[in-house]
Tab-separated table of C-alpha atoms in Angstrom:
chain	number	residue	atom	x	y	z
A	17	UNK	CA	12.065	-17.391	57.463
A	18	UNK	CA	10.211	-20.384	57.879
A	19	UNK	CA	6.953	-18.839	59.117
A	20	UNK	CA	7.352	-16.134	55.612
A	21	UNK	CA	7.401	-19.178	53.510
A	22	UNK	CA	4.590	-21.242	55.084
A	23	UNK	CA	2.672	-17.863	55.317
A	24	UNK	CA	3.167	-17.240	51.500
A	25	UNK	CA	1.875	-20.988	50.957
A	26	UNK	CA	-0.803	-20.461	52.652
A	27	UNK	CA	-1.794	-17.140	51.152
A	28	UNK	CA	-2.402	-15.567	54.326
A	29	UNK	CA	-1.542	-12.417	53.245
A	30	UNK	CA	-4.880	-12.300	50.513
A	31	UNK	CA	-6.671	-12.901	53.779
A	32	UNK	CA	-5.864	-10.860	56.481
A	33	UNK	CA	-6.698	-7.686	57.601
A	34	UNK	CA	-4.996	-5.444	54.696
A	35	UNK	CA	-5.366	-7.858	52.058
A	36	UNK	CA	-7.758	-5.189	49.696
A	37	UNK	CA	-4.172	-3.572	49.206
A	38	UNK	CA	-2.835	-6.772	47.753
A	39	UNK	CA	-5.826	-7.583	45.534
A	40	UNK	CA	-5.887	-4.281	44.148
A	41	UNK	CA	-2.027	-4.829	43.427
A	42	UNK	CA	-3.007	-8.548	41.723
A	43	UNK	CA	-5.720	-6.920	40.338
A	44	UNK	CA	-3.366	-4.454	38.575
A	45	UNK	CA	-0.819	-6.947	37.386
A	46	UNK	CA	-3.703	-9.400	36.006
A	47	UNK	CA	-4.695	-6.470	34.077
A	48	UNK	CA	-1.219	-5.502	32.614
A	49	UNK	CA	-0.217	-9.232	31.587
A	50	UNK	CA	-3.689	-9.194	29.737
A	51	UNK	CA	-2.652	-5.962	27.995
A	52	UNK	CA	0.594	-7.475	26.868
A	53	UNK	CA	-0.602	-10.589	26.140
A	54	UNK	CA	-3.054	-8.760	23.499
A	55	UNK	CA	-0.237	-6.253	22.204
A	56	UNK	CA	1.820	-8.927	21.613
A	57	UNK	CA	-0.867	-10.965	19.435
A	58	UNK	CA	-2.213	-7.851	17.451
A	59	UNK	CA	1.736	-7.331	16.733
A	60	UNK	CA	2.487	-10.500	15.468
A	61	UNK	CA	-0.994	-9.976	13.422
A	62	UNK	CA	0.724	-7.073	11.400
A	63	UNK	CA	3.973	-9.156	11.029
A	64	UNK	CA	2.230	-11.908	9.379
A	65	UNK	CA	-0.399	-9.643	7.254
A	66	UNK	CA	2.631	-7.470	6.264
A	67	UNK	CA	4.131	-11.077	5.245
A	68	UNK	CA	1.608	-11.968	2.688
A	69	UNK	CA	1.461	-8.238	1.406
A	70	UNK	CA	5.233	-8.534	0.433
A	71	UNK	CA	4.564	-11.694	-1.272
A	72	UNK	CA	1.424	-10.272	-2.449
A	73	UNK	CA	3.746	-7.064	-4.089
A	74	UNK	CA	6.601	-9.309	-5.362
A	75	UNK	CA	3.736	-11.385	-7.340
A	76	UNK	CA	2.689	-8.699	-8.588
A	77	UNK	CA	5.840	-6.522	-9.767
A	78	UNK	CA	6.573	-10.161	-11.188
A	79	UNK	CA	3.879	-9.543	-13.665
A	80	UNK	CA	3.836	-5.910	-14.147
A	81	UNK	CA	7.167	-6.972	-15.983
A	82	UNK	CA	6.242	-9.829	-17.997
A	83	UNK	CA	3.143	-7.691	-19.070
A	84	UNK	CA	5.405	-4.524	-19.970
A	85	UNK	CA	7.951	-7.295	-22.204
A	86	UNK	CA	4.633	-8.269	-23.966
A	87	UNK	CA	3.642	-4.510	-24.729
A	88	UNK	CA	6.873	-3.844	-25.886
A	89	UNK	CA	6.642	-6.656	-28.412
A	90	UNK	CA	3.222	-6.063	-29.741
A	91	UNK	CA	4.263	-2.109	-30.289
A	92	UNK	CA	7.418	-3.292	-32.310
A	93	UNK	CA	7.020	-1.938	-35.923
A	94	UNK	CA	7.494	-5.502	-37.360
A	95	UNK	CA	5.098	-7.227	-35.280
A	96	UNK	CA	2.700	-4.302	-36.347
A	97	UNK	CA	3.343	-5.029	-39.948
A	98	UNK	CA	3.062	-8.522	-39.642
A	99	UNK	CA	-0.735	-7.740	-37.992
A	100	UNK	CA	-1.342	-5.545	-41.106
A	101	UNK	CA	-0.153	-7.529	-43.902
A	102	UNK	CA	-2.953	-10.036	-42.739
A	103	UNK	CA	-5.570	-7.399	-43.263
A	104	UNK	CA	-4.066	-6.819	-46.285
A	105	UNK	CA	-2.628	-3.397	-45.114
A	106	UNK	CA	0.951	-2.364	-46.211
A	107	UNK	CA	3.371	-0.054	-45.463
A	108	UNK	CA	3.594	3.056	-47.365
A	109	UNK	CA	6.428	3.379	-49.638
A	110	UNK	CA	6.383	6.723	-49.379
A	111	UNK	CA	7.248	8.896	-46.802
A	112	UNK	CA	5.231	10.930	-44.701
A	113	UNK	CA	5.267	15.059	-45.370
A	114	UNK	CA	5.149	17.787	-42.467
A	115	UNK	CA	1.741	20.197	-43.300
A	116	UNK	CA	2.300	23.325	-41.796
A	117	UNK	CA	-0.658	25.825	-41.400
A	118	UNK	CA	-0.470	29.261	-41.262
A	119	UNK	CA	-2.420	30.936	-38.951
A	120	UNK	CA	-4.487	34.114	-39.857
A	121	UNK	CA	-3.562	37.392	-37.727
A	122	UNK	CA	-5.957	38.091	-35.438
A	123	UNK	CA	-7.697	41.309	-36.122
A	124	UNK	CA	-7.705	43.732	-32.639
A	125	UNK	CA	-10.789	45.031	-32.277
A	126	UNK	CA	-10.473	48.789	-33.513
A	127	UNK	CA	-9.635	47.172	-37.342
A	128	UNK	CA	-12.467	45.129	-37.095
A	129	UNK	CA	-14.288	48.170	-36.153
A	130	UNK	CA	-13.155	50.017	-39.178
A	131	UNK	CA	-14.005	47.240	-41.829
């Protein structure tokens, strides 16, 4: 037990005879810890740019609906009336009247042959 322990101290085992095994296993494992190291930081890269773009949306609905509440006032009849009275446009006191137009029939083309 002892000798296993003092041996693995030592690091006699990345220097003897089939030590290439073992470096190619270190080798390996250096290369997966780097690959989860970097997965781990492009992950938490998304988290925190899918953060801001929440924020970046609630902002925004925010004043999609304080800009629809002002639409809806300006298209209100009496603030349009109050816009026209200063131009010195009033409402009509009289009200509007459907024209209707009555559409010709359309000739096939053997009467407008014969005409």
């Amino acid at each position: 037990m002892k000798y296993g322990i003092y041996s693995l101290l030592k690091a006699k085992f990345l220097v003897d005879d089939d030590a290439m095994k073992n470096w190619r296993f270190i080798v390996f494992l250096i290369l997966l810890a780097i690959i989860m190291i970097a997965n781990t930081q492009r992950y938490e890269q998304k988290v925190f740019k899918i953060a801001a773009l929440t924020g970046e949306v609630k902002e925004l609905r925010s004043e999609f609906v304080d800009r629809r509440s002002q639409l809806m006032k300006l298209r209100m009849e009496s603030t349009v009336s109050e816009k026209m009275v200063a131009k010195e446009i009033y409402p009509s006191t009289v009200p509007p009247v459907k024209i209707k137009v009555k559409k010709e029939e359309e000739k096939s083309f053997f009467k407008k042959l014969w005409q």
